[in-house]
Amino acid sequence: MTLAVYVLAVPEFAPVVRTAEAAGMDVRAVGDYLELATTEREVVLRREVTGMPTAVWHAALTGGLAGRIVSFTSRTLHLATEDEA
């Protein structure tokens, strides 16, 4: 199962894209969005690494995701794959 986050392909989200790539996530264009995907079961992205303002950071998930949010704070975004039944 793939874990993926979709962010709007605009310069404001470029730092989170670079951070996701550094965390081993693959990036591909999907319409007006960028899909940040990994086959890992969990991923943690840290806002301080991105240098993004808190308000922009909290808008990073507006494009949706495939997986579940473990936690989303002003410091970290921790995502995991959906648990299999």
CSV table of N, CA, C and O in Angstrom, one decimal:
chain,number,residue,atom,x,y,z
A,1,MET,N,0.8,-1.2,0.0
A,1,MET,CA,0.0,0.0,0.0
A,1,MET,C,0.9,1.2,0.0
A,1,MET,O,1.9,1.3,0.7
A,2,THR,N,0.5,2.2,-0.8
A,2,THR,CA,1.3,3.4,-0.9
A,2,THR,C,0.7,4.5,0.0
A,2,THR,O,-0.5,4.7,0.1
A,3,LEU,N,1.6,5.2,0.6
A,3,LEU,CA,1.2,6.4,1.4
A,3,LEU,C,1.5,7.6,0.6
A,3,LEU,O,2.6,7.7,0.0
A,4,ALA,N,0.5,8.5,0.4
A,4,ALA,CA,0.7,9.7,-0.5
A,4,ALA,C,0.0,10.9,0.0
A,4,ALA,O,-1.0,10.8,0.6
A,5,VAL,N,0.7,12.0,-0.2
A,5,VAL,CA,0.1,13.3,0.1
A,5,VAL,C,0.1,14.1,-1.2
A,5,VAL,O,1.0,14.1,-2.0
A,6,TYR,N,-1.0,14.9,-1.3
A,6,TYR,CA,-1.1,15.7,-2.5
A,6,TYR,C,-1.1,17.2,-2.1
A,6,TYR,O,-1.9,17.6,-1.3
A,7,VAL,N,-0.1,17.9,-2.7
A,7,VAL,CA,0.0,19.3,-2.4
A,7,VAL,C,-0.1,20.1,-3.7
A,7,VAL,O,0.3,19.7,-4.7
A,8,LEU,N,-0.7,21.3,-3.6
A,8,LEU,CA,-0.9,22.2,-4.7
A,8,LEU,C,0.5,22.5,-5.3
A,8,LEU,O,1.4,22.8,-4.5
A,9,ALA,N,0.6,22.5,-6.6
A,9,ALA,CA,1.9,22.7,-7.2
A,9,ALA,C,2.1,24.2,-7.3
A,9,ALA,O,2.0,24.8,-8.4
A,10,VAL,N,2.4,24.9,-6.2
A,10,VAL,CA,2.7,26.3,-6.2
A,10,VAL,C,4.0,26.5,-5.4
A,10,VAL,O,4.4,25.7,-4.6
A,11,PRO,N,4.7,27.6,-5.6
A,11,PRO,CA,6.0,27.9,-4.9
A,11,PRO,C,5.9,27.8,-3.4
A,11,PRO,O,6.8,27.4,-2.8
A,12,GLU,N,4.7,28.2,-2.8
A,12,GLU,CA,4.6,28.2,-1.4
A,12,GLU,C,4.8,26.8,-0.8
A,12,GLU,O,5.2,26.7,0.4
A,13,PHE,N,4.5,25.8,-1.5
A,13,PHE,CA,4.7,24.4,-1.0
A,13,PHE,C,6.0,23.7,-1.4
A,13,PHE,O,6.2,22.6,-1.1
A,14,ALA,N,6.8,24.4,-2.2
A,14,ALA,CA,8.1,23.8,-2.6
A,14,ALA,C,8.9,23.3,-1.4
A,14,ALA,O,9.5,22.3,-1.5
A,15,PRO,N,8.9,24.0,-0.3
A,15,PRO,CA,9.8,23.5,0.8
A,15,PRO,C,9.3,22.2,1.3
A,15,PRO,O,10.1,21.3,1.7
A,16,VAL,N,8.0,21.9,1.4
A,16,VAL,CA,7.5,20.6,1.9
A,16,VAL,C,7.8,19.6,0.8
A,16,VAL,O,8.1,18.4,1.2
A,17,VAL,N,7.8,19.9,-0.4
A,17,VAL,CA,8.1,19.0,-1.5
A,17,VAL,C,9.6,18.5,-1.3
A,17,VAL,O,9.9,17.4,-1.4
A,18,ARG,N,10.5,19.5,-1.1
A,18,ARG,CA,11.9,19.2,-1.0
A,18,ARG,C,12.1,18.4,0.3
A,18,ARG,O,12.9,17.4,0.3
A,19,THR,N,11.4,18.7,1.4
A,19,THR,CA,11.5,17.9,2.6
A,19,THR,C,11.1,16.5,2.4
A,19,THR,O,11.7,15.5,2.9
A,20,ALA,N,10.0,16.3,1.7
A,20,ALA,CA,9.4,15.0,1.4
A,20,ALA,C,10.4,14.2,0.5
A,20,ALA,O,10.7,13.0,0.8
A,21,GLU,N,11.0,14.8,-0.4
A,21,GLU,CA,12.0,14.1,-1.3
A,21,GLU,C,13.2,13.7,-0.4
A,21,GLU,O,13.7,12.6,-0.5
A,22,ALA,N,13.7,14.6,0.5
A,22,ALA,CA,14.8,14.3,1.4
A,22,ALA,C,14.4,13.1,2.3
A,22,ALA,O,15.3,12.4,2.7
A,23,ALA,N,13.1,12.9,2.6
A,23,ALA,CA,12.7,11.8,3.4
A,23,ALA,C,12.5,10.6,2.6
A,23,ALA,O,12.0,9.6,3.2
A,24,GLY,N,12.8,10.6,1.3
A,24,GLY,CA,12.7,9.4,0.5
A,24,GLY,C,11.4,9.3,-0.3
A,24,GLY,O,11.2,8.2,-0.9
A,25,MET,N,10.6,10.3,-0.2
A,25,MET,CA,9.3,10.2,-0.9
A,25,MET,C,9.5,10.6,-2.4
A,25,MET,O,10.3,11.4,-2.8
A,26,ASP,N,8.8,9.9,-3.3
A,26,ASP,CA,8.8,10.2,-4.7
A,26,ASP,C,7.8,11.3,-5.0
A,26,ASP,O,6.8,11.4,-4.4
A,27,VAL,N,8.1,12.1,-6.0
A,27,VAL,CA,7.3,13.2,-6.4
A,27,VAL,C,6.9,13.1,-7.9
A,27,VAL,O,7.7,12.8,-8.7
A,28,ARG,N,5.6,13.3,-8.2
A,28,ARG,CA,5.1,13.3,-9.5
A,28,ARG,C,3.9,14.2,-9.6
A,28,ARG,O,3.2,14.4,-8.7
A,29,ALA,N,3.8,14.8,-10.8
A,29,ALA,CA,2.7,15.8,-11.1
A,29,ALA,C,1.5,15.0,-11.3
A,29,ALA,O,1.4,14.0,-12.1
A,30,VAL,N,0.4,15.5,-10.7
A,30,VAL,CA,-1.0,14.9,-10.9
A,30,VAL,C,-1.9,16.1,-11.1
A,30,VAL,O,-2.4,16.7,-10.1
A,31,GLY,N,-2.1,16.5,-12.3
A,31,GLY,CA,-2.9,17.7,-12.6
A,31,GLY,C,-2.3,18.9,-12.0
A,31,GLY,O,-1.1,19.2,-12.2
A,32,ASP,N,-3.0,19.7,-11.2
A,32,ASP,CA,-2.5,20.9,-10.5
A,32,ASP,C,-1.8,20.6,-9.2
A,32,ASP,O,-1.4,21.5,-8.5
A,33,TYR,N,-1.6,19.3,-8.9
A,33,TYR,CA,-1.0,18.9,-7.6
A,33,TYR,C,0.3,18.1,-7.9
A,33,TYR,O,0.5,17.7,-8.9
A,34,LEU,N,1.0,18.0,-6.8
A,34,LEU,CA,2.2,17.1,-6.8
A,34,LEU,C,1.9,16.0,-5.8
A,34,LEU,O,1.4,16.3,-4.7
A,35,GLU,N,2.1,14.8,-6.2
A,35,GLU,CA,1.9,13.6,-5.3
A,35,GLU,C,3.2,13.3,-4.7
A,35,GLU,O,4.2,13.1,-5.4
A,36,LEU,N,3.2,13.3,-3.4
A,36,LEU,CA,4.4,12.9,-2.6
A,36,LEU,C,4.1,11.5,-2.1
A,36,LEU,O,3.3,11.4,-1.2
A,37,ALA,N,4.8,10.5,-2.6
A,37,ALA,CA,4.4,9.1,-2.2
A,37,ALA,C,5.6,8.3,-1.8
A,37,ALA,O,6.8,8.6,-2.1
A,38,THR,N,5.3,7.3,-0.9
A,38,THR,CA,6.3,6.4,-0.5
A,38,THR,C,5.7,5.0,-0.2
A,38,THR,O,4.5,4.9,0.0
A,39,THR,N,6.5,4.0,-0.3
A,39,THR,CA,6.0,2.7,0.0
A,39,THR,C,6.2,2.3,1.5
A,39,THR,O,5.9,1.3,1.9
A,40,GLU,N,6.9,3.3,2.2
A,40,GLU,CA,7.1,3.1,3.6
A,40,GLU,C,5.7,3.1,4.3
A,40,GLU,O,4.8,3.8,3.9
A,41,ARG,N,5.6,2.5,5.5
A,41,ARG,CA,4.4,2.4,6.2
A,41,ARG,C,4.1,3.7,7.0
A,41,ARG,O,3.0,4.1,7.3
A,42,GLU,N,5.2,4.5,7.3
A,42,GLU,CA,5.1,5.7,8.0
A,42,GLU,C,6.1,6.7,7.5
A,42,GLU,O,7.2,6.4,7.1
A,43,VAL,N,5.7,8.0,7.6
A,43,VAL,CA,6.7,9.1,7.3
A,43,VAL,C,6.4,10.2,8.3
A,43,VAL,O,5.2,10.5,8.7
A,44,VAL,N,7.5,10.9,8.7
A,44,VAL,CA,7.4,12.1,9.5
A,44,VAL,C,8.1,13.2,8.9
A,44,VAL,O,9.3,13.1,8.5
A,45,LEU,N,7.4,14.3,8.6
A,45,LEU,CA,8.0,15.5,8.1
A,45,LEU,C,8.0,16.6,9.2
A,45,LEU,O,7.1,16.7,9.9
A,46,ARG,N,9.2,17.3,9.2
A,46,ARG,CA,9.3,18.3,10.3
A,46,ARG,C,9.3,19.7,9.7
A,46,ARG,O,10.1,20.0,8.8
A,47,ARG,N,8.4,20.6,10.2
A,47,ARG,CA,8.2,21.9,9.6
A,47,ARG,C,9.5,22.7,9.8
A,47,ARG,O,9.9,23.5,8.9
A,48,GLU,N,10.3,22.6,10.9
A,48,GLU,CA,11.5,23.4,11.0
A,48,GLU,C,12.5,23.2,9.9
A,48,GLU,O,13.2,24.1,9.5
A,49,VAL,N,12.5,22.0,9.3
A,49,VAL,CA,13.4,21.7,8.2
A,49,VAL,C,12.9,22.5,6.9
A,49,VAL,O,13.7,22.9,6.1
A,50,THR,N,11.6,22.7,6.8
A,50,THR,CA,11.1,23.3,5.6
A,50,THR,C,11.3,24.8,5.7
A,50,THR,O,11.4,25.5,4.6
A,51,GLY,N,11.3,25.4,6.9
A,51,GLY,CA,11.3,26.9,7.0
A,51,GLY,C,10.0,27.5,6.7
A,51,GLY,O,9.9,28.7,6.6
A,52,MET,N,8.9,26.7,6.5
A,52,MET,CA,7.6,27.3,6.2
A,52,MET,C,7.0,28.0,7.4
A,52,MET,O,7.1,27.5,8.5
A,53,PRO,N,6.2,29.1,7.1
A,53,PRO,CA,5.4,29.6,8.2
A,53,PRO,C,4.4,28.6,8.6
A,53,PRO,O,3.9,27.8,7.8
A,54,THR,N,4.0,28.8,9.9
A,54,THR,CA,3.0,27.8,10.4
A,54,THR,C,1.7,27.8,9.6
A,54,THR,O,1.2,26.7,9.4
A,55,ALA,N,1.2,28.9,9.2
A,55,ALA,CA,-0.1,29.0,8.5
A,55,ALA,C,0.0,28.2,7.2
A,55,ALA,O,-0.9,27.4,6.8
A,56,VAL,N,1.1,28.3,6.5
A,56,VAL,CA,1.3,27.6,5.2
A,56,VAL,C,1.4,26.1,5.5
A,56,VAL,O,0.9,25.3,4.8
A,57,TRP,N,2.2,25.8,6.5
A,57,TRP,CA,2.4,24.4,6.9
A,57,TRP,C,1.1,23.7,7.1
A,57,TRP,O,0.8,22.6,6.7
A,58,HIS,N,0.2,24.4,7.8
A,58,HIS,CA,-1.1,23.8,8.1
A,58,HIS,C,-2.0,23.6,6.9
A,58,HIS,O,-3.0,22.9,7.0
A,59,ALA,N,-1.7,24.3,5.8
A,59,ALA,CA,-2.5,24.2,4.6
A,59,ALA,C,-1.9,23.1,3.7
A,59,ALA,O,-2.5,22.8,2.6
A,60,ALA,N,-0.9,22.4,4.1
A,60,ALA,CA,-0.2,21.4,3.2
A,60,ALA,C,-1.0,20.2,2.9
A,60,ALA,O,-0.8,19.6,1.9
A,61,LEU,N,-2.1,19.9,3.7
A,61,LEU,CA,-2.9,18.7,3.4
A,61,LEU,C,-4.2,19.1,2.6
A,61,LEU,O,-5.0,18.2,2.5
A,62,THR,N,-4.3,20.3,2.1
A,62,THR,CA,-5.5,20.6,1.5
A,62,THR,C,-5.8,19.9,0.2
A,62,THR,O,-6.9,19.8,-0.3
A,63,GLY,N,-4.7,19.3,-0.4
A,63,GLY,CA,-4.9,18.5,-1.6
A,63,GLY,C,-5.3,17.0,-1.4
A,63,GLY,O,-5.7,16.3,-2.3
A,64,GLY,N,-5.3,16.6,-0.1
A,64,GLY,CA,-5.7,15.3,0.3
A,64,GLY,C,-4.6,14.3,0.5
A,64,GLY,O,-3.4,14.7,0.4
A,65,LEU,N,-4.9,13.1,0.9
A,65,LEU,CA,-3.9,12.1,1.2
A,65,LEU,C,-4.5,10.7,1.0
A,65,LEU,O,-5.7,10.5,1.1
A,66,ALA,N,-3.6,9.8,0.7
A,66,ALA,CA,-3.9,8.4,0.7
A,66,ALA,C,-3.2,7.8,1.9
A,66,ALA,O,-1.9,7.6,1.9
A,67,GLY,N,-3.9,7.5,3.0
A,67,GLY,CA,-3.3,7.1,4.2
A,67,GLY,C,-4.0,7.7,5.4
A,67,GLY,O,-5.2,8.1,5.2
A,68,ARG,N,-3.4,7.8,6.5
A,68,ARG,CA,-4.1,8.4,7.7
A,68,ARG,C,-3.1,9.3,8.4
A,68,ARG,O,-1.9,9.1,8.3
A,69,ILE,N,-3.7,10.3,9.1
A,69,ILE,CA,-2.9,11.2,9.9
A,69,ILE,C,-2.7,10.7,11.3
A,69,ILE,O,-3.7,10.4,12.0
A,70,VAL,N,-1.5,10.4,11.7
A,70,VAL,CA,-1.2,10.0,13.0
A,70,VAL,C,-1.2,11.2,13.9
A,70,VAL,O,-1.8,11.2,15.0
A,71,SER,N,-0.5,12.3,13.5
A,71,SER,CA,-0.5,13.5,14.2
A,71,SER,C,-0.1,14.6,13.2
A,71,SER,O,0.6,14.4,12.3
A,72,PHE,N,-0.7,15.8,13.5
A,72,PHE,CA,-0.4,17.0,12.6
A,72,PHE,C,-0.3,18.2,13.6
A,72,PHE,O,-1.3,18.7,14.0
A,73,THR,N,0.9,18.6,13.9
A,73,THR,CA,1.1,19.7,14.8
A,73,THR,C,1.8,20.8,14.0
A,73,THR,O,2.2,20.7,12.9
A,74,SER,N,2.1,21.9,14.7
A,74,SER,CA,2.8,23.0,14.1
A,74,SER,C,4.3,22.6,13.9
A,74,SER,O,5.0,23.3,13.2
A,75,ARG,N,4.7,21.5,14.5
A,75,ARG,CA,6.1,21.1,14.3
A,75,ARG,C,6.3,19.9,13.4
A,75,ARG,O,7.3,19.8,12.7
A,76,THR,N,5.4,18.9,13.4
A,76,THR,CA,5.5,17.7,12.6
A,76,THR,C,4.2,17.3,11.9
A,76,THR,O,3.1,17.6,12.4
A,77,LEU,N,4.4,16.6,10.9
A,77,LEU,CA,3.3,15.9,10.2
A,77,LEU,C,3.7,14.4,10.1
A,77,LEU,O,4.7,14.0,9.5
A,78,HIS,N,3.0,13.6,10.9
A,78,HIS,CA,3.2,12.2,11.0
A,78,HIS,C,2.1,11.4,10.3
A,78,HIS,O,1.0,11.5,10.7
A,79,LEU,N,2.4,10.7,9.2
A,79,LEU,CA,1.4,10.0,8.4
A,79,LEU,C,1.8,8.5,8.4
A,79,LEU,O,2.9,8.1,8.5
A,80,ALA,N,0.7,7.7,8.2
A,80,ALA,CA,0.9,6.3,8.1
A,80,ALA,C,-0.1,5.7,7.1
A,80,ALA,O,-1.1,6.3,6.8
A,81,THR,N,0.2,4.5,6.6
A,81,THR,CA,-0.7,3.8,5.7
A,81,THR,C,-2.0,3.4,6.5
A,81,THR,O,-1.9,3.3,7.7
A,82,GLU,N,-3.0,3.2,5.8
A,82,GLU,CA,-4.3,2.7,6.4
A,82,GLU,C,-4.0,1.3,7.0
A,82,GLU,O,-3.3,0.5,6.4
A,83,ASP,N,-4.5,1.1,8.2
A,83,ASP,CA,-4.4,-0.3,8.7
A,83,ASP,C,-5.2,-1.2,7.9
A,83,ASP,O,-6.3,-0.9,7.5
A,84,GLU,N,-4.6,-2.4,7.6
A,84,GLU,CA,-5.3,-3.4,6.9
A,84,GLU,C,-6.2,-4.2,7.8
A,84,GLU,O,-5.8,-4.6,8.9
A,85,ALA,N,-7.4,-4.5,7.3
A,85,ALA,CA,-8.3,-5.3,8.1
A,85,ALA,C,-8.1,-6.8,8.0
A,85,ALA,O,-7.5,-7.2,7.1
